[in-house]
C-alpha positions as semicolon CSV with decimal commas, in nm:
position;residue;x (nm);y (nm);z (nm)
1;X;0,531;2,293;0,731
2;X;0,755;2,214;1,029
3;X;0,850;1,883;0,869
4;X;0,941;2,058;0,544
5;X;1,141;2,325;0,727
6;X;1,343;2,082;0,937
7;X;1,417;1,857;0,637
8;X;1,517;2,153;0,421
9;X;1,755;2,285;0,689
10;X;1,900;1,941;0,764
11;X;1,974;1,868;0,396
12;X;2,045;2,229;0,294
13;X;1,761;2,234;0,040
14;X;1,542;2,531;-0,061
15;X;1,215;2,529;0,133
16;X;1,011;2,641;-0,169
17;X;1,113;2,322;-0,354
18;X;0,989;2,090;-0,076
19;X;0,659;1,902;-0,050
20;X;0,507;1,650;0,190
21;X;0,473;1,281;0,111
22;X;0,231;1,062;0,304
23;X;0,311;0,693;0,339
24;X;0,041;0,485;0,509
25;X;0,199;0,209;0,717
26;X;0,050;-0,130;0,804
27;X;0,072;-0,047;1,175
28;X;-0,253;0,024;1,358
29;X;-0,134;0,142;1,703
30;X;0,145;0,357;1,844
31;X;0,278;0,060;2,038
32;X;0,375;-0,107;1,710
33;X;0,619;0,175;1,629
34;X;0,953;0,105;1,803
35;X;1,119;0,445;1,753
36;X;1,065;0,783;1,587
37;X;1,135;0,797;1,213
38;X;1,472;0,913;1,085
39;X;1,297;1,181;0,874
40;X;0,950;1,328;0,913
41;X;0,692;1,223;1,169
42;X;0,440;0,951;1,239
43;X;0,079;1,053;1,285
44;X;-0,219;0,857;1,407
45;X;-0,580;0,918;1,503
46;X;-0,713;1,011;1,159
47;X;-1,040;0,877;1,019
48;X;-1,148;0,837;0,659
49;X;-1,491;0,944;0,539
50;X;-1,642;0,813;0,216
51;X;-1,402;0,520;0,176
52;X;-1,158;0,307;0,374
53;X;-0,791;0,215;0,363
54;X;-0,719;-0,139;0,242
55;X;-0,415;-0,273;0,428
56;X;-0,370;-0,561;0,184
57;X;-0,339;-0,347;-0,129
58;X;-0,211;-0,029;0,041
59;X;-0,472;0,181;-0,140
60;X;-0,807;0,352;-0,091
61;X;-1,100;0,111;-0,122
62;X;-1,480;0,118;-0,120
63;X;-1,644;0,166;0,219
64;X;-1,788;-0,131;0,401
65;X;-2,153;-0,128;0,506
66;X;-2,215;0,048;0,839
67;X;-1,850;0,154;0,863
68;X;-1,885;0,531;0,835
69;X;-1,550;0,654;0,966
70;X;-1,287;0,379;0,962
71;X;-0,965;0,461;1,146
72;X;-0,655;0,507;0,936
73;X;-0,336;0,316;1,013
74;X;-0,036;0,512;1,134
75;X;0,092;0,744;0,863
76;X;0,452;0,850;0,801
77;X;0,468;1,210;0,683
78;X;0,799;1,323;0,538
79;X;0,931;1,598;0,317
80;X;1,094;1,543;-0,020
81;X;1,189;1,772;-0,305
82;X;0,911;1,824;-0,558
83;X;1,100;1,643;-0,833
84;X;1,102;1,322;-0,620
85;X;0,729;1,330;-0,551
86;X;0,530;1,044;-0,702
87;X;0,231;1,181;-0,897
88;X;0,076;0,875;-1,061
89;X;-0,209;0,671;-0,912
90;X;-0,273;0,918;-0,633
91;X;-0,581;1,081;-0,489
92;X;-0,534;1,428;-0,344
93;X;-0,721;1,366;-0,020
94;X;-0,821;1,673;0,182
95;X;-0,767;1,666;0,559
96;X;-1,019;1,844;0,782
97;X;-1,035;1,902;1,158
98;X;-1,399;1,795;1,178
99;X;-1,679;1,662;0,955
100;X;-1,776;2,023;0,887
101;X;-1,578;2,093;0,576
102;X;-1,463;2,427;0,440
103;X;-1,338;2,631;0,736
104;X;-1,180;2,324;0,900
105;X;-0,952;2,239;0,604
106;X;-0,591;2,170;0,709
107;X;-0,391;2,008;0,429
108;X;-0,400;1,764;0,138
109;X;-0,237;1,421;0,154
110;X;-0,165;1,223;-0,162
111;X;-0,297;0,871;-0,102
112;X;-0,239;0,573;-0,331
113;X;-0,536;0,459;-0,536
114;X;-0,606;0,199;-0,801
115;X;-0,913;0,394;-0,911
116;X;-0,931;0,728;-1,087
117;X;-0,926;1,026;-0,849
118;X;-1,266;1,140;-0,978
119;X;-1,427;0,838;-0,812
120;X;-1,307;0,951;-0,468
121;X;-1,392;1,315;-0,537
122;X;-1,752;1,218;-0,618
123;X;-1,764;0,999;-0,304
124;X;-1,649;1,294;-0,094
125;X;-1,350;1,107;0,047
126;X;-1,159;1,300;0,312
127;X;-0,950;1,244;0,621
128;X;-1,081;1,377;0,952
129;X;-0,900;1,451;1,277
130;X;-1,216;1,402;1,483
131;X;-1,557;1,256;1,422
């Protein structure tokens, strides 16, 4: 919510009309990021459970064998007004603190997908802060 608040104040927009957008970069480490973003924040250290992120297509993909919790690339989280939010070809991916779901829920990130969202729901795909 801090990202939404600062963006709303900076651009004189109503906070209740803001939402977060998650853009997954192709960068894997913090050292590859030269400077902070103009808007929003970069985040790293998340892991995906139930699937993996495909850097080539920029979408969620099937898990690889024996790869239970692949690390996510650096993500750029920024706030936009709800009318500018892309809603097609997205999976509403829950973010949890740990593998124990439910009480550790934090937020939902919309991640790009070529598949229907129901596929990832049935696979139990989620992002985790720690494994």
